[in-house]
Amino acid sequence: MGETIISRCEERGLRLTEQRRVVAGVLEQSRDHPGIQELYKRVLEVDPSVSIATVYRTVNLLTEIGILERHEFGDGIARFEDADRHHHDHLIDMETGKVVEFYDEQLEALQQEIARKHGYLLKDHRLELYGVRCSTKNGTDETDE
């Protein structure tokens, strides 16, 4: 880990045009999970000559060769992030679409234990939690009864 998207492309012998470099650079700077339209908007701020077709082709290529990871969080938008980041899970706000990344050691251990109980060695997983904000800090909505 720690290598950039651009350096991993170069290591794999991928030809990087200037426009592909711009797309890869914008992806490197992203701390969220942009969809194509959001990514295209950011790319245009750097280089207005890049077409949306170039963004699509670049993202598809980087996903195919394992540099990007594709996520769909139930809103019909494919979102992308660097596949070489530290493991984390996602909590998706169903009202706003905000994606919260989190890591929990107890949860990771529980998942390993569940796999072991069923006779498996867990090699990989994805966890996506979907929720709405609660009005209280303890995670429950208190109602008048």
PDB file of C-alpha atoms in Angstrom:
ATOM      1  CA  MET A   1       0.000   0.000   0.000  1.00  0.00           C
ATOM      2  CA  GLY A   2       0.969   3.610  -0.189  1.00  0.00           C
ATOM      3  CA  GLU A   3       1.649   3.606  -3.912  1.00  0.00           C
ATOM      4  CA  THR A   4      -0.365   5.993  -6.007  1.00  0.00           C
ATOM      5  CA  ILE A   5      -2.921   5.025  -8.612  1.00  0.00           C
ATOM      6  CA  ILE A   6      -0.617   6.492 -11.260  1.00  0.00           C
ATOM      7  CA  SER A   7       2.428   4.527 -10.079  1.00  0.00           C
ATOM      8  CA  ARG A   8       0.432   1.273 -10.059  1.00  0.00           C
ATOM      9  CA  CYS A   9      -0.729   1.988 -13.619  1.00  0.00           C
ATOM     10  CA  GLU A  10       2.859   2.566 -14.682  1.00  0.00           C
ATOM     11  CA  GLU A  11       4.034  -0.628 -12.939  1.00  0.00           C
ATOM     12  CA  ARG A  12       1.478  -2.592 -14.933  1.00  0.00           C
ATOM     13  CA  GLY A  13       2.610  -1.031 -18.187  1.00  0.00           C
ATOM     14  CA  LEU A  14      -0.638   0.867 -18.734  1.00  0.00           C
ATOM     15  CA  ARG A  15      -0.234   3.664 -21.255  1.00  0.00           C
ATOM     16  CA  LEU A  16      -1.159   6.872 -19.473  1.00  0.00           C
ATOM     17  CA  THR A  17      -2.200   9.686 -21.745  1.00  0.00           C
ATOM     18  CA  GLU A  18      -2.290  13.122 -20.162  1.00  0.00           C
ATOM     19  CA  GLN A  19      -6.080  12.869 -19.864  1.00  0.00           C
ATOM     20  CA  ARG A  20      -5.866   9.459 -18.142  1.00  0.00           C
ATOM     21  CA  ARG A  21      -3.323  10.982 -15.755  1.00  0.00           C
ATOM     22  CA  VAL A  22      -5.789  13.732 -14.893  1.00  0.00           C
ATOM     23  CA  VAL A  23      -8.560  11.193 -14.172  1.00  0.00           C
ATOM     24  CA  ALA A  24      -6.176   9.052 -12.087  1.00  0.00           C
ATOM     25  CA  GLY A  25      -4.920  12.124 -10.228  1.00  0.00           C
ATOM     26  CA  VAL A  26      -8.432  13.259  -9.355  1.00  0.00           C
ATOM     27  CA  LEU A  27      -9.237   9.746  -8.121  1.00  0.00           C
ATOM     28  CA  GLU A  28      -6.088   9.764  -5.961  1.00  0.00           C
ATOM     29  CA  GLN A  29      -7.215  12.997  -4.323  1.00  0.00           C
ATOM     30  CA  SER A  30     -10.765  11.758  -3.671  1.00  0.00           C
ATOM     31  CA  ARG A  31     -11.519  10.919  -0.070  1.00  0.00           C
ATOM     32  CA  ASP A  32     -15.063   9.906  -0.878  1.00  0.00           C
ATOM     33  CA  HIS A  33     -16.658   7.492  -3.338  1.00  0.00           C
ATOM     34  CA  PRO A  34     -17.398   9.554  -6.447  1.00  0.00           C
ATOM     35  CA  GLY A  35     -19.709   8.376  -9.186  1.00  0.00           C
ATOM     36  CA  ILE A  36     -18.848   9.039 -12.820  1.00  0.00           C
ATOM     37  CA  GLN A  37     -20.766  12.329 -12.994  1.00  0.00           C
ATOM     38  CA  GLU A  38     -19.111  13.690  -9.841  1.00  0.00           C
ATOM     39  CA  LEU A  39     -15.711  12.480 -11.013  1.00  0.00           C
ATOM     40  CA  TYR A  40     -16.248  14.100 -14.412  1.00  0.00           C
ATOM     41  CA  LYS A  41     -17.150  17.396 -12.738  1.00  0.00           C
ATOM     42  CA  ARG A  42     -13.912  17.289 -10.724  1.00  0.00           C
ATOM     43  CA  VAL A  43     -11.849  16.317 -13.777  1.00  0.00           C
ATOM     44  CA  LEU A  44     -13.245  19.290 -15.737  1.00  0.00           C
ATOM     45  CA  GLU A  45     -11.952  21.621 -13.025  1.00  0.00           C
ATOM     46  CA  VAL A  46      -8.435  20.339 -13.745  1.00  0.00           C
ATOM     47  CA  ASP A  47      -8.680  19.869 -17.515  1.00  0.00           C
ATOM     48  CA  PRO A  48     -11.793  21.063 -19.387  1.00  0.00           C
ATOM     49  CA  SER A  49     -10.726  19.151 -22.516  1.00  0.00           C
ATOM     50  CA  VAL A  50     -11.372  15.710 -20.963  1.00  0.00           C
ATOM     51  CA  SER A  51     -14.568  14.107 -22.260  1.00  0.00           C
ATOM     52  CA  ILE A  52     -16.977  12.094 -20.162  1.00  0.00           C
ATOM     53  CA  ALA A  53     -16.251   9.144 -22.491  1.00  0.00           C
ATOM     54  CA  THR A  54     -12.581   9.322 -21.443  1.00  0.00           C
ATOM     55  CA  VAL A  55     -13.612   9.305 -17.786  1.00  0.00           C
ATOM     56  CA  TYR A  56     -15.857   6.256 -18.363  1.00  0.00           C
ATOM     57  CA  ARG A  57     -13.176   4.363 -20.305  1.00  0.00           C
ATOM     58  CA  THR A  58     -10.455   5.172 -17.778  1.00  0.00           C
ATOM     59  CA  VAL A  59     -12.556   4.177 -14.769  1.00  0.00           C
ATOM     60  CA  ASN A  60     -13.662   0.944 -16.467  1.00  0.00           C
ATOM     61  CA  LEU A  61     -10.079   0.071 -17.359  1.00  0.00           C
ATOM     62  CA  LEU A  62      -8.785   0.805 -13.851  1.00  0.00           C
ATOM     63  CA  THR A  63     -11.581  -1.295 -12.379  1.00  0.00           C
ATOM     64  CA  GLU A  64     -10.906  -4.199 -14.749  1.00  0.00           C
ATOM     65  CA  ILE A  65      -7.221  -4.337 -13.793  1.00  0.00           C
ATOM     66  CA  GLY A  66      -7.973  -4.092 -10.064  1.00  0.00           C
ATOM     67  CA  ILE A  67      -6.731  -0.589  -9.326  1.00  0.00           C
ATOM     68  CA  LEU A  68     -10.207   0.740  -8.555  1.00  0.00           C
ATOM     69  CA  GLU A  69     -13.044  -0.900  -6.693  1.00  0.00           C
ATOM     70  CA  ARG A  70     -16.654  -0.394  -7.769  1.00  0.00           C
ATOM     71  CA  HIS A  71     -19.440  -0.017  -5.208  1.00  0.00           C
ATOM     72  CA  GLU A  72     -23.183   0.298  -5.593  1.00  0.00           C
ATOM     73  CA  PHE A  73     -24.866   1.597  -2.481  1.00  0.00           C
ATOM     74  CA  GLY A  74     -28.498   1.161  -3.493  1.00  0.00           C
ATOM     75  CA  ASP A  75     -28.987   4.532  -5.157  1.00  0.00           C
ATOM     76  CA  GLY A  76     -28.355   3.368  -8.731  1.00  0.00           C
ATOM     77  CA  ILE A  77     -24.988   5.135  -8.934  1.00  0.00           C
ATOM     78  CA  ALA A  78     -21.778   3.163  -9.400  1.00  0.00           C
ATOM     79  CA  ARG A  79     -19.144   4.671  -7.130  1.00  0.00           C
ATOM     80  CA  PHE A  80     -15.407   4.122  -7.151  1.00  0.00           C
ATOM     81  CA  GLU A  81     -12.497   4.115  -4.738  1.00  0.00           C
ATOM     82  CA  ASP A  82      -8.861   3.065  -4.729  1.00  0.00           C
ATOM     83  CA  ALA A  83      -8.726  -0.732  -4.337  1.00  0.00           C
ATOM     84  CA  ASP A  84      -5.394  -0.500  -2.512  1.00  0.00           C
ATOM     85  CA  ARG A  85      -6.664   1.223   0.608  1.00  0.00           C
ATOM     86  CA  HIS A  86      -6.717  -0.254   4.084  1.00  0.00           C
ATOM     87  CA  HIS A  87      -9.692  -2.513   4.683  1.00  0.00           C
ATOM     88  CA  HIS A  88     -12.803  -0.715   5.852  1.00  0.00           C
ATOM     89  CA  ASP A  89     -16.551  -1.165   5.819  1.00  0.00           C
ATOM     90  CA  HIS A  90     -19.288   1.269   4.831  1.00  0.00           C
ATOM     91  CA  LEU A  91     -22.295   2.806   6.567  1.00  0.00           C
ATOM     92  CA  ILE A  92     -24.626   4.445   4.068  1.00  0.00           C
ATOM     93  CA  ASP A  93     -27.094   7.150   5.097  1.00  0.00           C
ATOM     94  CA  MET A  94     -30.257   6.221   3.186  1.00  0.00           C
ATOM     95  CA  GLU A  95     -31.597   9.774   3.304  1.00  0.00           C
ATOM     96  CA  THR A  96     -28.543  11.727   2.143  1.00  0.00           C
ATOM     97  CA  GLY A  97     -26.448   9.069   0.406  1.00  0.00           C
ATOM     98  CA  LYS A  98     -23.465   9.980   2.605  1.00  0.00           C
ATOM     99  CA  VAL A  99     -21.017   7.081   2.923  1.00  0.00           C
ATOM    100  CA  VAL A 100     -19.196   6.700   6.238  1.00  0.00           C
ATOM    101  CA  GLU A 101     -16.106   4.489   6.222  1.00  0.00           C
ATOM    102  CA  PHE A 102     -15.349   2.615   9.430  1.00  0.00           C
ATOM    103  CA  TYR A 103     -13.194  -0.164  10.822  1.00  0.00           C
ATOM    104  CA  ASP A 104     -14.061  -2.115  13.964  1.00  0.00           C
ATOM    105  CA  GLU A 105     -11.699  -4.775  15.351  1.00  0.00           C
ATOM    106  CA  GLN A 106     -14.470  -6.544  17.286  1.00  0.00           C
ATOM    107  CA  LEU A 107     -16.606  -6.776  14.167  1.00  0.00           C
ATOM    108  CA  GLU A 108     -13.668  -8.095  12.141  1.00  0.00           C
ATOM    109  CA  ALA A 109     -12.976 -10.753  14.791  1.00  0.00           C
ATOM    110  CA  LEU A 110     -16.660 -11.751  14.876  1.00  0.00           C
ATOM    111  CA  GLN A 111     -16.720 -12.209  11.101  1.00  0.00           C
ATOM    112  CA  GLN A 112     -13.606 -14.403  11.299  1.00  0.00           C
ATOM    113  CA  GLU A 113     -15.240 -16.460  14.063  1.00  0.00           C
ATOM    114  CA  ILE A 114     -18.470 -16.914  12.096  1.00  0.00           C
ATOM    115  CA  ALA A 115     -16.530 -18.153   9.074  1.00  0.00           C
ATOM    116  CA  ARG A 116     -14.489 -20.509  11.290  1.00  0.00           C
ATOM    117  CA  LYS A 117     -17.633 -21.927  12.938  1.00  0.00           C
ATOM    118  CA  HIS A 118     -18.911 -22.810   9.481  1.00  0.00           C
ATOM    119  CA  GLY A 119     -15.603 -24.412   8.501  1.00  0.00           C
ATOM    120  CA  TYR A 120     -14.183 -21.560   6.434  1.00  0.00           C
ATOM    121  CA  LEU A 121     -11.096 -19.414   6.481  1.00  0.00           C
ATOM    122  CA  LEU A 122     -12.290 -15.906   5.681  1.00  0.00           C
ATOM    123  CA  LYS A 123     -10.208 -14.399   2.872  1.00  0.00           C
ATOM    124  CA  ASP A 124     -12.170 -11.261   2.062  1.00  0.00           C
ATOM    125  CA  HIS A 125     -15.492  -9.594   2.734  1.00  0.00           C
ATOM    126  CA  ARG A 126     -17.521  -6.448   2.211  1.00  0.00           C
ATOM    127  CA  LEU A 127     -19.896  -5.063   4.763  1.00  0.00           C
ATOM    128  CA  GLU A 128     -22.386  -2.352   3.918  1.00  0.00           C
ATOM    129  CA  LEU A 129     -24.763  -1.062   6.551  1.00  0.00           C
ATOM    130  CA  TYR A 130     -27.733   1.082   5.521  1.00  0.00           C
ATOM    131  CA  GLY A 131     -29.423   3.388   7.986  1.00  0.00           C
ATOM    132  CA  VAL A 132     -31.083   6.674   8.806  1.00  0.00           C
ATOM    133  CA  ARG A 133     -30.002   9.152  11.434  1.00  0.00           C
ATOM    134  CA  CYS A 134     -31.472   8.647  14.889  1.00  0.00           C
ATOM    135  CA  SER A 135     -32.696  11.454  17.071  1.00  0.00           C
ATOM    136  CA  THR A 136     -30.735  10.095  20.055  1.00  0.00           C
ATOM    137  CA  LYS A 137     -27.066   9.279  20.556  1.00  0.00           C
ATOM    138  CA  ASN A 138     -27.659   5.672  21.680  1.00  0.00           C
ATOM    139  CA  GLY A 139     -28.926   4.613  18.256  1.00  0.00           C
ATOM    140  CA  THR A 140     -32.604   4.306  19.066  1.00  0.00           C
ATOM    141  CA  ASP A 141     -35.510   6.527  18.212  1.00  0.00           C
ATOM    142  CA  GLU A 142     -37.456   7.273  21.336  1.00  0.00           C
ATOM    143  CA  THR A 143     -41.152   7.679  20.748  1.00  0.00           C
ATOM    144  CA  ASP A 144     -43.936   8.806  23.036  1.00  0.00           C
ATOM    145  CA  GLU A 145     -46.046   5.849  24.013  1.00  0.00           C
TER     146      GLU A 145
END
